[in-house]
PDB file of C-alpha atoms in Angstrom:
ATOM      1  CA  GLU A   1    -214.075 -66.600-113.040  1.00 85.00           C
ATOM      2  CA  ASP A   2    -217.645 -67.596-113.861  1.00 89.00           C
ATOM      3  CA  GLN A   3    -218.094 -69.534-117.079  1.00 93.00           C
ATOM      4  CA  VAL A   4    -221.201 -70.563-119.015  1.00 96.00           C
ATOM      5  CA  THR A   5    -221.219 -72.860-122.048  1.00 97.00           C
ATOM      6  CA  GLN A   6    -224.318 -73.582-124.095  1.00 98.00           C
ATOM      7  CA  SER A   7    -224.888 -76.410-126.544  1.00 97.00           C
ATOM      8  CA  PRO A   8    -225.700 -76.922-129.272  1.00 97.00           C
ATOM      9  CA  GLU A   9    -224.938 -73.583-130.928  1.00 97.00           C
ATOM     10  CA  ALA A  10    -227.827 -74.134-133.320  1.00 98.00           C
ATOM     11  CA  LEU A  11    -230.736 -76.563-133.376  1.00 98.00           C
ATOM     12  CA  ARG A  12    -233.241 -77.230-136.136  1.00 98.00           C
ATOM     13  CA  LEU A  13    -236.466 -78.986-135.218  1.00 98.00           C
ATOM     14  CA  GLN A  14    -239.639 -79.895-136.989  1.00 98.00           C
ATOM     15  CA  GLU A  15    -242.814 -78.580-135.443  1.00 98.00           C
ATOM     16  CA  GLY A  16    -243.825 -80.969-132.673  1.00 97.00           C
ATOM     17  CA  GLU A  17    -240.342 -82.495-132.314  1.00 97.00           C
ATOM     18  CA  SER A  18    -239.361 -82.164-128.642  1.00 98.00           C
ATOM     19  CA  SER A  19    -235.747 -81.554-127.615  1.00 98.00           C
ATOM     20  CA  SER A  20    -233.486 -80.043-124.947  1.00 98.00           C
ATOM     21  CA  LEU A  21    -230.937 -77.246-124.799  1.00 98.00           C
ATOM     22  CA  ASN A  22    -227.967 -77.524-122.451  1.00 98.00           C
ATOM     23  CA  CYS A  23    -226.251 -74.925-120.278  1.00 98.00           C
ATOM     24  CA  SER A  24    -223.114 -75.973-118.377  1.00 98.00           C
ATOM     25  CA  TYR A  25    -221.722 -73.595-115.791  1.00 97.00           C
ATOM     26  CA  THR A  26    -218.807 -73.042-113.453  1.00 94.00           C
ATOM     27  CA  VAL A  27    -219.434 -70.482-110.748  1.00 91.00           C
ATOM     28  CA  SER A  28    -218.219 -69.577-107.288  1.00 86.00           C
ATOM     29  CA  GLY A  29    -221.414 -69.707-105.302  1.00 89.00           C
ATOM     30  CA  LEU A  30    -224.507 -69.788-107.506  1.00 91.00           C
ATOM     31  CA  ARG A  31    -227.034 -67.083-106.706  1.00 91.00           C
ATOM     32  CA  GLY A  32    -229.254 -67.844-109.660  1.00 93.00           C
ATOM     33  CA  LEU A  33    -229.311 -69.356-113.137  1.00 95.00           C
ATOM     34  CA  PHE A  34    -231.351 -67.441-115.688  1.00 96.00           C
ATOM     35  CA  TRP A  35    -232.877 -68.308-119.038  1.00 98.00           C
ATOM     36  CA  TYR A  36    -233.673 -65.588-121.548  1.00 98.00           C
ATOM     37  CA  ARG A  37    -235.183 -65.645-125.011  1.00 98.00           C
ATOM     38  CA  GLN A  38    -233.886 -63.243-127.679  1.00 98.00           C
ATOM     39  CA  ASP A  39    -235.640 -62.539-130.965  1.00 97.00           C
ATOM     40  CA  PRO A  40    -233.728 -60.943-133.861  1.00 95.00           C
ATOM     41  CA  GLY A  41    -233.277 -57.220-133.397  1.00 93.00           C
ATOM     42  CA  LYS A  42    -234.590 -57.260-129.842  1.00 96.00           C
ATOM     43  CA  GLY A  43    -233.245 -57.382-126.324  1.00 97.00           C
ATOM     44  CA  PRO A  44    -233.206 -60.558-124.228  1.00 97.00           C
ATOM     45  CA  GLU A  45    -236.561 -61.361-122.637  1.00 97.00           C
ATOM     46  CA  PHE A  46    -236.588 -63.033-119.227  1.00 96.00           C
ATOM     47  CA  LEU A  47    -238.006 -66.563-118.993  1.00 97.00           C
ATOM     48  CA  PHE A  48    -236.938 -68.321-115.772  1.00 94.00           C
ATOM     49  CA  THR A  49    -234.736 -68.135-112.695  1.00 95.00           C
ATOM     50  CA  LEU A  50    -233.523 -71.290-110.930  1.00 96.00           C
ATOM     51  CA  TYR A  51    -231.717 -71.186-107.605  1.00 93.00           C
ATOM     52  CA  SER A  52    -230.925 -74.699-106.419  1.00 93.00           C
ATOM     53  CA  ALA A  53    -230.282 -78.173-107.790  1.00 95.00           C
ATOM     54  CA  GLY A  54    -233.479 -80.094-108.383  1.00 96.00           C
ATOM     55  CA  GLU A  55    -235.549 -77.013-109.023  1.00 97.00           C
ATOM     56  CA  GLU A  56    -237.823 -76.942-112.081  1.00 97.00           C
ATOM     57  CA  LYS A  57    -239.905 -74.197-113.681  1.00 97.00           C
ATOM     58  CA  GLU A  58    -242.402 -74.355-116.528  1.00 97.00           C
ATOM     59  CA  LYS A  59    -243.967 -71.904-118.921  1.00 94.00           C
ATOM     60  CA  GLU A  60    -246.148 -73.121-121.768  1.00 95.00           C
ATOM     61  CA  ARG A  61    -244.005 -75.511-123.849  1.00 97.00           C
ATOM     62  CA  LEU A  62    -240.794 -74.730-121.937  1.00 98.00           C
ATOM     63  CA  LYS A  63    -239.436 -76.393-118.809  1.00 98.00           C
ATOM     64  CA  ALA A  64    -236.142 -75.477-117.166  1.00 98.00           C
ATOM     65  CA  THR A  65    -234.275 -77.795-114.803  1.00 98.00           C
ATOM     66  CA  LEU A  66    -231.124 -77.362-112.748  1.00 97.00           C
ATOM     67  CA  THR A  67    -228.352 -79.602-111.406  1.00 95.00           C
ATOM     68  CA  LYS A  68    -225.133 -78.613-109.655  1.00 93.00           C
ATOM     69  CA  LYS A  69    -223.271 -78.351-112.954  1.00 95.00           C
ATOM     70  CA  GLU A  70    -225.830 -77.700-115.675  1.00 97.00           C
ATOM     71  CA  SER A  71    -229.290 -76.618-116.638  1.00 98.00           C
ATOM     72  CA  PHE A  72    -231.581 -77.885-119.347  1.00 98.00           C
ATOM     73  CA  LEU A  73    -234.293 -76.083-121.223  1.00 98.00           C
ATOM     74  CA  HIS A  74    -236.748 -78.693-122.453  1.00 98.00           C
ATOM     75  CA  ILE A  75    -239.018 -77.744-125.328  1.00 98.00           C
ATOM     76  CA  THR A  76    -242.087 -79.930-125.734  1.00 98.00           C
ATOM     77  CA  ALA A  77    -243.898 -80.036-129.078  1.00 97.00           C
ATOM     78  CA  PRO A  78    -242.347 -76.780-130.289  1.00 97.00           C
ATOM     79  CA  LYS A  79    -244.072 -74.406-132.686  1.00 98.00           C
ATOM     80  CA  PRO A  80    -242.505 -72.094-135.279  1.00 97.00           C
ATOM     81  CA  GLU A  81    -243.065 -69.139-132.932  1.00 97.00           C
ATOM     82  CA  ASP A  82    -240.631 -70.739-130.474  1.00 98.00           C
ATOM     83  CA  SER A  83    -237.837 -69.987-132.945  1.00 98.00           C
ATOM     84  CA  ALA A  84    -235.367 -67.656-131.219  1.00 98.00           C
ATOM     85  CA  THR A  85    -231.988 -67.609-129.533  1.00 98.00           C
ATOM     86  CA  TYR A  86    -232.093 -68.930-125.986  1.00 98.00           C
ATOM     87  CA  LEU A  87    -229.539 -67.508-123.587  1.00 98.00           C
ATOM     88  CA  CYS A  88    -228.412 -68.910-120.270  1.00 97.00           C
ATOM     89  CA  ALA A  89    -226.751 -66.755-117.599  1.00 96.00           C
ATOM     90  CA  VAL A  90    -225.513 -67.116-114.023  1.00 94.00           C
ATOM     91  CA  ARG A  91    -225.201 -64.763-111.089  1.00 91.00           C
ATOM     92  CA  SER A  92    -222.591 -65.642-108.483  1.00 87.00           C
ATOM     93  CA  ASN A  93    -221.472 -64.439-105.103  1.00 81.00           C
ATOM     94  CA  ALA A  94    -219.041 -62.173-106.945  1.00 77.00           C
ATOM     95  CA  GLY A  95    -221.681 -59.547-107.584  1.00 79.00           C
ATOM     96  CA  ASN A  96    -224.962 -58.560-109.183  1.00 80.00           C
ATOM     97  CA  MET A  97    -223.992 -58.942-112.805  1.00 85.00           C
ATOM     98  CA  LEU A  98    -224.957 -61.793-115.110  1.00 90.00           C
ATOM     99  CA  THR A  99    -222.435 -63.900-117.035  1.00 93.00           C
ATOM    100  CA  PHE A 100    -223.981 -65.160-120.260  1.00 95.00           C
ATOM    101  CA  GLY A 101    -223.367 -68.194-122.407  1.00 96.00           C
ATOM    102  CA  GLY A 102    -223.098 -67.939-126.175  1.00 96.00           C
ATOM    103  CA  GLY A 103    -226.716 -68.957-126.722  1.00 97.00           C
ATOM    104  CA  THR A 104    -228.510 -71.639-128.716  1.00 98.00           C
ATOM    105  CA  ARG A 105    -230.243 -70.554-131.899  1.00 98.00           C
ATOM    106  CA  LEU A 106    -233.418 -72.597-132.231  1.00 98.00           C
ATOM    107  CA  MET A 107    -235.235 -72.900-135.540  1.00 98.00           C
ATOM    108  CA  VAL A 108    -238.587 -74.695-135.649  1.00 98.00           C
ATOM    109  CA  LYS A 109    -239.928 -75.508-139.110  1.00 97.00           C
ATOM    110  CA  PRO A 110    -243.619 -76.054-139.798  1.00 95.00           C
TER     111      PRO A 110
ATOM    112  CA  ASP B   1    -244.372 -49.436-117.596  1.00 65.00           C
ATOM    113  CA  ALA B   2    -242.598 -48.741-120.881  1.00 81.00           C
ATOM    114  CA  GLY B   3    -239.632 -50.876-119.933  1.00 95.00           C
ATOM    115  CA  VAL B   4    -235.991 -49.931-120.416  1.00 98.00           C
ATOM    116  CA  ILE B   5    -235.702 -47.313-123.150  1.00 98.00           C
ATOM    117  CA  GLN B   6    -232.572 -46.913-125.244  1.00 98.00           C
ATOM    118  CA  SER B   7    -231.724 -44.351-127.883  1.00 97.00           C
ATOM    119  CA  PRO B   8    -230.852 -44.216-130.638  1.00 98.00           C
ATOM    120  CA  ARG B   9    -231.886 -47.642-131.976  1.00 97.00           C
ATOM    121  CA  HIS B  10    -229.323 -47.411-134.739  1.00 98.00           C
ATOM    122  CA  GLU B  11    -226.177 -45.318-135.045  1.00 98.00           C
ATOM    123  CA  VAL B  12    -223.753 -45.153-137.937  1.00 98.00           C
ATOM    124  CA  THR B  13    -220.659 -43.049-137.420  1.00 97.00           C
ATOM    125  CA  GLU B  14    -217.223 -42.562-138.884  1.00 97.00           C
ATOM    126  CA  MET B  15    -214.090 -43.783-137.194  1.00 97.00           C
ATOM    127  CA  GLY B  16    -212.735 -41.190-134.791  1.00 97.00           C
ATOM    128  CA  GLN B  17    -216.082 -39.603-134.003  1.00 98.00           C
ATOM    129  CA  GLU B  18    -217.629 -39.449-130.559  1.00 98.00           C
ATOM    130  CA  VAL B  19    -220.672 -41.638-129.946  1.00 98.00           C
ATOM    131  CA  THR B  20    -223.126 -41.334-127.055  1.00 98.00           C
ATOM    132  CA  LEU B  21    -225.661 -44.025-126.251  1.00 98.00           C
ATOM    133  CA  ARG B  22    -228.534 -43.309-123.885  1.00 98.00           C
ATOM    134  CA  CYS B  23    -230.603 -45.352-121.493  1.00 98.00           C
ATOM    135  CA  LYS B  24    -233.632 -44.755-119.314  1.00 98.00           C
ATOM    136  CA  PRO B  25    -234.082 -47.596-116.797  1.00 98.00           C
ATOM    137  CA  ILE B  26    -237.375 -48.808-115.414  1.00 96.00           C
ATOM    138  CA  SER B  27    -238.613 -46.449-112.720  1.00 95.00           C
ATOM    139  CA  GLY B  28    -237.735 -47.679-109.239  1.00 93.00           C
ATOM    140  CA  HIS B  29    -234.915 -49.944-110.350  1.00 95.00           C
ATOM    141  CA  ASP B  30    -231.696 -49.528-108.377  1.00 94.00           C
ATOM    142  CA  TYR B  31    -229.286 -51.329-110.687  1.00 95.00           C
ATOM    143  CA  LEU B  32    -228.332 -50.417-114.245  1.00 97.00           C
ATOM    144  CA  PHE B  33    -226.140 -52.526-116.522  1.00 96.00           C
ATOM    145  CA  TRP B  34    -224.481 -51.856-119.874  1.00 98.00           C
ATOM    146  CA  TYR B  35    -223.795 -54.917-122.054  1.00 97.00           C
ATOM    147  CA  ARG B  36    -222.268 -55.303-125.496  1.00 97.00           C
ATOM    148  CA  GLN B  37    -223.265 -58.124-127.884  1.00 97.00           C
ATOM    149  CA  THR B  38    -221.218 -59.366-130.825  1.00 96.00           C
ATOM    150  CA  MET B  39    -221.283 -62.563-132.827  1.00 92.00           C
ATOM    151  CA  MET B  40    -217.797 -63.470-131.692  1.00 91.00           C
ATOM    152  CA  ARG B  41    -218.042 -62.737-127.968  1.00 91.00           C
ATOM    153  CA  GLY B  42    -221.764 -62.888-127.211  1.00 93.00           C
ATOM    154  CA  LEU B  43    -223.142 -60.709-124.401  1.00 95.00           C
ATOM    155  CA  GLU B  44    -220.454 -59.086-122.283  1.00 94.00           C
ATOM    156  CA  LEU B  45    -220.943 -56.863-119.262  1.00 94.00           C
ATOM    157  CA  LEU B  46    -219.231 -53.497-119.632  1.00 96.00           C
ATOM    158  CA  ILE B  47    -220.199 -51.701-116.417  1.00 96.00           C
ATOM    159  CA  TYR B  48    -222.949 -51.589-113.836  1.00 95.00           C
ATOM    160  CA  PHE B  49    -224.288 -49.007-111.400  1.00 96.00           C
ATOM    161  CA  ASN B  50    -226.056 -49.298-108.069  1.00 95.00           C
ATOM    162  CA  ASN B  51    -227.980 -46.209-106.955  1.00 95.00           C
ATOM    163  CA  ASN B  52    -226.207 -44.187-109.660  1.00 96.00           C
ATOM    164  CA  VAL B  53    -222.731 -45.203-108.435  1.00 96.00           C
ATOM    165  CA  PRO B  54    -220.460 -47.282-110.707  1.00 96.00           C
ATOM    166  CA  ILE B  55    -219.750 -50.584-108.969  1.00 94.00           C
ATOM    167  CA  ASP B  56    -217.831 -52.654-111.495  1.00 92.00           C
ATOM    168  CA  ASP B  57    -216.303 -51.257-114.684  1.00 93.00           C
ATOM    169  CA  SER B  58    -213.834 -54.068-115.257  1.00 90.00           C
ATOM    170  CA  GLY B  59    -215.553 -54.933-118.521  1.00 91.00           C
ATOM    171  CA  MET B  60    -214.966 -51.538-120.091  1.00 94.00           C
ATOM    172  CA  PRO B  61    -212.556 -52.387-122.873  1.00 86.00           C
ATOM    173  CA  GLU B  62    -210.458 -49.220-123.003  1.00 85.00           C
ATOM    174  CA  ASP B  63    -210.197 -45.657-121.803  1.00 91.00           C
ATOM    175  CA  ARG B  64    -212.087 -44.666-124.922  1.00 96.00           C
ATOM    176  CA  PHE B  65    -215.211 -45.955-123.178  1.00 97.00           C
ATOM    177  CA  SER B  66    -216.874 -44.065-120.357  1.00 97.00           C
ATOM    178  CA  ALA B  67    -220.261 -44.313-118.648  1.00 98.00           C
ATOM    179  CA  LYS B  68    -222.190 -41.984-116.393  1.00 97.00           C
ATOM    180  CA  MET B  69    -225.400 -42.076-114.445  1.00 98.00           C
ATOM    181  CA  PRO B  70    -226.200 -38.516-113.338  1.00 97.00           C
ATOM    182  CA  ASN B  71    -229.556 -39.506-111.848  1.00 96.00           C
ATOM    183  CA  ALA B  72    -231.786 -42.525-111.288  1.00 95.00           C
ATOM    184  CA  SER B  73    -233.569 -42.171-114.602  1.00 96.00           C
ATOM    185  CA  PHE B  74    -230.743 -41.655-117.070  1.00 97.00           C
ATOM    186  CA  SER B  75    -227.413 -43.156-118.076  1.00 98.00           C
ATOM    187  CA  THR B  76    -225.004 -42.642-120.970  1.00 98.00           C
ATOM    188  CA  LEU B  77    -222.276 -44.743-122.533  1.00 98.00           C
ATOM    189  CA  LYS B  78    -219.768 -42.717-124.497  1.00 98.00           C
ATOM    190  CA  ILE B  79    -217.099 -43.879-126.925  1.00 97.00           C
ATOM    191  CA  GLN B  80    -214.453 -41.337-127.892  1.00 97.00           C
ATOM    192  CA  PRO B  81    -212.866 -41.816-130.369  1.00 96.00           C
ATOM    193  CA  SER B  82    -214.857 -44.636-131.951  1.00 97.00           C
ATOM    194  CA  GLU B  83    -213.203 -47.437-133.929  1.00 97.00           C
ATOM    195  CA  PRO B  84    -214.618 -50.029-136.360  1.00 97.00           C
ATOM    196  CA  ARG B  85    -214.087 -52.809-133.778  1.00 96.00           C
ATOM    197  CA  ASP B  86    -216.573 -51.052-131.502  1.00 97.00           C
ATOM    198  CA  SER B  87    -219.350 -52.033-133.916  1.00 98.00           C
ATOM    199  CA  ALA B  88    -221.834 -54.117-131.913  1.00 98.00           C
ATOM    200  CA  VAL B  89    -225.255 -54.014-130.303  1.00 98.00           C
ATOM    201  CA  TYR B  90    -225.176 -52.252-126.947  1.00 98.00           C
ATOM    202  CA  PHE B  91    -227.818 -53.167-124.391  1.00 98.00           C
ATOM    203  CA  CYS B  92    -228.878 -51.464-121.228  1.00 98.00           C
ATOM    204  CA  ALA B  93    -230.653 -53.433-118.489  1.00 97.00           C
ATOM    205  CA  SER B  94    -232.050 -52.623-115.065  1.00 96.00           C
ATOM    206  CA  LYS B  95    -233.280 -54.465-111.996  1.00 94.00           C
ATOM    207  CA  THR B  96    -234.555 -53.774-108.525  1.00 92.00           C
ATOM    208  CA  ARG B  97    -232.435 -54.281-105.457  1.00 81.00           C
ATOM    209  CA  ALA B  98    -234.678 -57.072-104.245  1.00 73.00           C
ATOM    210  CA  GLY B  99    -235.478 -58.480-107.660  1.00 68.00           C
ATOM    211  CA  THR B 100    -233.361 -61.014-109.353  1.00 81.00           C
ATOM    212  CA  GLU B 101    -233.897 -60.846-113.090  1.00 90.00           C
ATOM    213  CA  ALA B 102    -232.676 -57.938-115.157  1.00 93.00           C
ATOM    214  CA  PHE B 103    -234.899 -56.369-117.822  1.00 95.00           C
ATOM    215  CA  PHE B 104    -233.259 -55.413-121.077  1.00 97.00           C
ATOM    216  CA  GLY B 105    -233.871 -52.584-123.492  1.00 98.00           C
ATOM    217  CA  GLN B 106    -234.143 -53.059-127.246  1.00 97.00           C
ATOM    218  CA  GLY B 107    -230.507 -52.192-127.774  1.00 98.00           C
ATOM    219  CA  THR B 108    -228.552 -49.722-129.908  1.00 98.00           C
ATOM    220  CA  ARG B 109    -226.919 -51.134-133.030  1.00 98.00           C
ATOM    221  CA  LEU B 110    -223.674 -49.220-133.520  1.00 98.00           C
ATOM    222  CA  THR B 111    -221.785 -49.318-136.795  1.00 98.00           C
ATOM    223  CA  VAL B 112    -218.445 -47.542-137.031  1.00 98.00           C
ATOM    224  CA  VAL B 113    -217.158 -47.170-140.587  1.00 97.00           C
TER     225      VAL B 113
END
């Protein structure tokens, strides 16, 4: 059974204070690791897909990296508008569905 | 494209009543997913369809839950009878056969009192 664990559950940062979110996974044949952003009252919004260890993707202040056991979402010099819940999910050889972690709620204070 | 469209956005119903949630996927997408989100359990897959055919419904919690996809542009999730523990946000998502990421709707917040 695929499993995804995210840490920390919540993270408070000052504006400009860089940090990283962790996503640990156990999966039978990784076919993709996904990062989503979710704002209150809205559906998850796609950010990145990573497929193999060593791969990195960037978008504005966010950079996602992948190893064989975990992924990190690095946030550089965050702004208050980066405040959201960040969700990690995996797709395995078992099928086309995504298995999600519990998310990390990020709060960036000005 | 308007994205995945769900209705209603909010639903409040009494225990024992039938509830129907609706979803219109993105045009051209072959896969449709129904997820449920709660504070305790996070996002859980309930069922997904490929070309209107249910592929995996192992996440459907009980026989009270049923889902249909009569055509490529419409799906329903029905709960009959509803119970207070069904209160959650229900999301619909769709993706293309070749594409990888799924696109989510805004969700339906269901409250059963």
